[in-house]
């Protein structure tokens, strides 16, 4: 038993680390930006929200994509990158990454001019 106590790292066993949800969300959003690459002209950068319970995170990412694109492949890349980055940088398990595609930007919608309002 004395050998068992001597082999433990007493510094590691002291204290606790708490990481705010907003910090995890910021890491997830940055990972999503890296996975998406360029943001569509006139679009918004990806943003994320998280729910953390103990050492388990559930992440929701919202993003906009260019049209046409392989939506499934791009969303899969975002899920993979977010999961990897949060697990590596924060040390939390990521049980779920939900990706919401809020908007597709086509060349036609980027060139369209706003219509005059009717009174």
PDB file of C-alpha atoms in Angstrom:
ATOM      1  CA  UNK A   1       0.000   0.000   0.000  1.00  0.00           C
ATOM      2  CA  UNK A   2       2.847   2.414   0.754  1.00  0.00           C
ATOM      3  CA  UNK A   3       4.308   1.736  -2.712  1.00  0.00           C
ATOM      4  CA  UNK A   4       0.896   2.483  -4.252  1.00  0.00           C
ATOM      5  CA  UNK A   5       0.737   5.886  -2.496  1.00  0.00           C
ATOM      6  CA  UNK A   6       4.293   6.719  -3.505  1.00  0.00           C
ATOM      7  CA  UNK A   7       3.550   6.022  -7.193  1.00  0.00           C
ATOM      8  CA  UNK A   8       0.586   8.455  -7.275  1.00  0.00           C
ATOM      9  CA  UNK A   9       1.191  12.026  -8.316  1.00  0.00           C
ATOM     10  CA  UNK A  10      -0.027  14.126  -5.355  1.00  0.00           C
ATOM     11  CA  UNK A  11      -0.176  17.360  -7.404  1.00  0.00           C
ATOM     12  CA  UNK A  12      -2.508  15.828  -9.981  1.00  0.00           C
ATOM     13  CA  UNK A  13      -4.847  14.608  -7.268  1.00  0.00           C
ATOM     14  CA  UNK A  14      -5.376  18.068  -5.764  1.00  0.00           C
ATOM     15  CA  UNK A  15      -8.019  20.592  -6.829  1.00  0.00           C
ATOM     16  CA  UNK A  16     -10.421  20.690  -9.734  1.00  0.00           C
ATOM     17  CA  UNK A  17     -10.594  22.321 -13.128  1.00  0.00           C
ATOM     18  CA  UNK A  18     -13.755  24.011 -14.306  1.00  0.00           C
ATOM     19  CA  UNK A  19     -14.164  25.177 -17.900  1.00  0.00           C
ATOM     20  CA  UNK A  20     -17.040  27.533 -18.697  1.00  0.00           C
ATOM     21  CA  UNK A  21     -19.548  26.491 -21.360  1.00  0.00           C
ATOM     22  CA  UNK A  22     -18.765  29.648 -23.355  1.00  0.00           C
ATOM     23  CA  UNK A  23     -15.102  28.610 -23.582  1.00  0.00           C
ATOM     24  CA  UNK A  24     -16.064  25.204 -24.979  1.00  0.00           C
ATOM     25  CA  UNK A  25     -18.470  26.946 -27.389  1.00  0.00           C
ATOM     26  CA  UNK A  26     -15.688  29.242 -28.591  1.00  0.00           C
ATOM     27  CA  UNK A  27     -13.391  26.278 -29.256  1.00  0.00           C
ATOM     28  CA  UNK A  28     -16.205  24.479 -31.110  1.00  0.00           C
ATOM     29  CA  UNK A  29     -16.979  27.546 -33.247  1.00  0.00           C
ATOM     30  CA  UNK A  30     -13.314  27.972 -34.168  1.00  0.00           C
ATOM     31  CA  UNK A  31     -13.070  24.286 -35.088  1.00  0.00           C
ATOM     32  CA  UNK A  32     -16.180  24.652 -37.273  1.00  0.00           C
ATOM     33  CA  UNK A  33     -14.621  27.673 -39.019  1.00  0.00           C
ATOM     34  CA  UNK A  34     -11.493  25.639 -39.725  1.00  0.00           C
ATOM     35  CA  UNK A  35     -13.552  22.766 -41.145  1.00  0.00           C
ATOM     36  CA  UNK A  36     -15.775  24.984 -43.323  1.00  0.00           C
ATOM     37  CA  UNK A  37     -12.915  27.040 -44.727  1.00  0.00           C
ATOM     38  CA  UNK A  38     -14.045  30.247 -46.360  1.00  0.00           C
ATOM     39  CA  UNK A  39     -17.266  31.870 -45.222  1.00  0.00           C
ATOM     40  CA  UNK A  40     -19.654  32.620 -48.096  1.00  0.00           C
ATOM     41  CA  UNK A  41     -19.564  36.243 -49.218  1.00  0.00           C
ATOM     42  CA  UNK A  42     -22.280  38.018 -47.264  1.00  0.00           C
ATOM     43  CA  UNK A  43     -22.513  35.098 -44.822  1.00  0.00           C
ATOM     44  CA  UNK A  44     -21.856  34.735 -41.132  1.00  0.00           C
ATOM     45  CA  UNK A  45     -19.084  32.778 -39.464  1.00  0.00           C
ATOM     46  CA  UNK A  46     -20.104  29.513 -37.801  1.00  0.00           C
ATOM     47  CA  UNK A  47     -21.181  29.839 -34.179  1.00  0.00           C
ATOM     48  CA  UNK A  48     -21.732  27.203 -31.513  1.00  0.00           C
ATOM     49  CA  UNK A  49     -23.574  26.601 -28.292  1.00  0.00           C
ATOM     50  CA  UNK A  50     -22.857  23.825 -25.818  1.00  0.00           C
ATOM     51  CA  UNK A  51     -24.369  22.043 -22.885  1.00  0.00           C
ATOM     52  CA  UNK A  52     -21.817  20.539 -20.513  1.00  0.00           C
ATOM     53  CA  UNK A  53     -22.695  18.035 -17.826  1.00  0.00           C
ATOM     54  CA  UNK A  54     -19.677  16.931 -15.805  1.00  0.00           C
ATOM     55  CA  UNK A  55     -17.084  15.988 -18.447  1.00  0.00           C
ATOM     56  CA  UNK A  56     -19.536  15.412 -21.299  1.00  0.00           C
ATOM     57  CA  UNK A  57     -20.381  18.053 -23.907  1.00  0.00           C
ATOM     58  CA  UNK A  58     -23.223  18.283 -26.389  1.00  0.00           C
ATOM     59  CA  UNK A  59     -22.487  20.803 -29.116  1.00  0.00           C
ATOM     60  CA  UNK A  60     -24.753  22.601 -31.592  1.00  0.00           C
ATOM     61  CA  UNK A  61     -23.105  24.416 -34.499  1.00  0.00           C
ATOM     62  CA  UNK A  62     -24.905  26.810 -36.852  1.00  0.00           C
ATOM     63  CA  UNK A  63     -23.336  27.731 -40.162  1.00  0.00           C
ATOM     64  CA  UNK A  64     -23.908  29.009 -43.682  1.00  0.00           C
ATOM     65  CA  UNK A  65     -22.551  27.366 -46.833  1.00  0.00           C
ATOM     66  CA  UNK A  66     -22.042  28.218 -50.483  1.00  0.00           C
ATOM     67  CA  UNK A  67     -24.394  26.648 -53.007  1.00  0.00           C
ATOM     68  CA  UNK A  68     -23.830  24.258 -54.676  1.00  0.00           C
ATOM     69  CA  UNK A  69     -21.871  22.142 -52.210  1.00  0.00           C
ATOM     70  CA  UNK A  70     -21.881  18.633 -50.781  1.00  0.00           C
ATOM     71  CA  UNK A  71     -23.802  19.530 -47.621  1.00  0.00           C
ATOM     72  CA  UNK A  72     -23.497  16.075 -46.051  1.00  0.00           C
ATOM     73  CA  UNK A  73     -19.727  15.891 -46.532  1.00  0.00           C
ATOM     74  CA  UNK A  74     -19.169  19.418 -45.239  1.00  0.00           C
ATOM     75  CA  UNK A  75     -21.363  18.842 -42.162  1.00  0.00           C
ATOM     76  CA  UNK A  76     -19.532  15.560 -41.501  1.00  0.00           C
ATOM     77  CA  UNK A  77     -16.206  17.392 -41.632  1.00  0.00           C
ATOM     78  CA  UNK A  78     -17.517  19.986 -39.168  1.00  0.00           C
ATOM     79  CA  UNK A  79     -18.762  17.295 -36.754  1.00  0.00           C
ATOM     80  CA  UNK A  80     -15.441  15.468 -36.914  1.00  0.00           C
ATOM     81  CA  UNK A  81     -13.299  18.587 -36.442  1.00  0.00           C
ATOM     82  CA  UNK A  82     -15.426  19.936 -33.569  1.00  0.00           C
ATOM     83  CA  UNK A  83     -15.422  16.595 -31.740  1.00  0.00           C
ATOM     84  CA  UNK A  84     -11.647  16.191 -32.128  1.00  0.00           C
ATOM     85  CA  UNK A  85     -10.769  19.740 -31.052  1.00  0.00           C
ATOM     86  CA  UNK A  86     -13.037  19.798 -27.994  1.00  0.00           C
ATOM     87  CA  UNK A  87     -11.840  16.379 -26.837  1.00  0.00           C
ATOM     88  CA  UNK A  88      -8.155  17.258 -27.360  1.00  0.00           C
ATOM     89  CA  UNK A  89      -8.137  20.840 -26.066  1.00  0.00           C
ATOM     90  CA  UNK A  90     -10.651  20.576 -23.233  1.00  0.00           C
ATOM     91  CA  UNK A  91     -10.477  16.905 -22.318  1.00  0.00           C
ATOM     92  CA  UNK A  92     -14.245  16.413 -22.442  1.00  0.00           C
ATOM     93  CA  UNK A  93     -16.132  13.637 -24.150  1.00  0.00           C
ATOM     94  CA  UNK A  94     -18.342  14.907 -26.954  1.00  0.00           C
ATOM     95  CA  UNK A  95     -21.440  12.744 -27.196  1.00  0.00           C
ATOM     96  CA  UNK A  96     -23.200  14.787 -29.854  1.00  0.00           C
ATOM     97  CA  UNK A  97     -22.429  17.444 -32.445  1.00  0.00           C
ATOM     98  CA  UNK A  98     -25.519  18.786 -34.170  1.00  0.00           C
ATOM     99  CA  UNK A  99     -24.946  20.910 -37.272  1.00  0.00           C
ATOM    100  CA  UNK A 100     -27.635  23.374 -38.375  1.00  0.00           C
ATOM    101  CA  UNK A 101     -27.219  24.745 -41.896  1.00  0.00           C
ATOM    102  CA  UNK A 102     -28.989  28.090 -41.604  1.00  0.00           C
ATOM    103  CA  UNK A 103     -28.513  29.299 -45.145  1.00  0.00           C
ATOM    104  CA  UNK A 104     -27.123  28.386 -48.557  1.00  0.00           C
ATOM    105  CA  UNK A 105     -25.562  31.242 -50.539  1.00  0.00           C
ATOM    106  CA  UNK A 106     -25.851  30.881 -54.301  1.00  0.00           C
ATOM    107  CA  UNK A 107     -24.170  33.144 -56.850  1.00  0.00           C
ATOM    108  CA  UNK A 108     -27.627  34.415 -57.831  1.00  0.00           C
ATOM    109  CA  UNK A 109     -28.576  35.497 -54.309  1.00  0.00           C
ATOM    110  CA  UNK A 110     -25.215  37.188 -53.833  1.00  0.00           C
ATOM    111  CA  UNK A 111     -25.730  39.288 -56.994  1.00  0.00           C
ATOM    112  CA  UNK A 112     -29.389  40.063 -56.415  1.00  0.00           C
ATOM    113  CA  UNK A 113     -30.231  43.639 -55.600  1.00  0.00           C
ATOM    114  CA  UNK A 114     -32.832  44.452 -52.966  1.00  0.00           C
ATOM    115  CA  UNK A 115     -36.260  45.129 -54.446  1.00  0.00           C
ATOM    116  CA  UNK A 116     -38.023  48.396 -53.857  1.00  0.00           C
ATOM    117  CA  UNK A 117     -40.622  48.268 -51.148  1.00  0.00           C
ATOM    118  CA  UNK A 118     -44.206  48.839 -52.013  1.00  0.00           C
ATOM    119  CA  UNK A 119     -45.953  51.366 -49.828  1.00  0.00           C
TER     120      UNK A 119
END
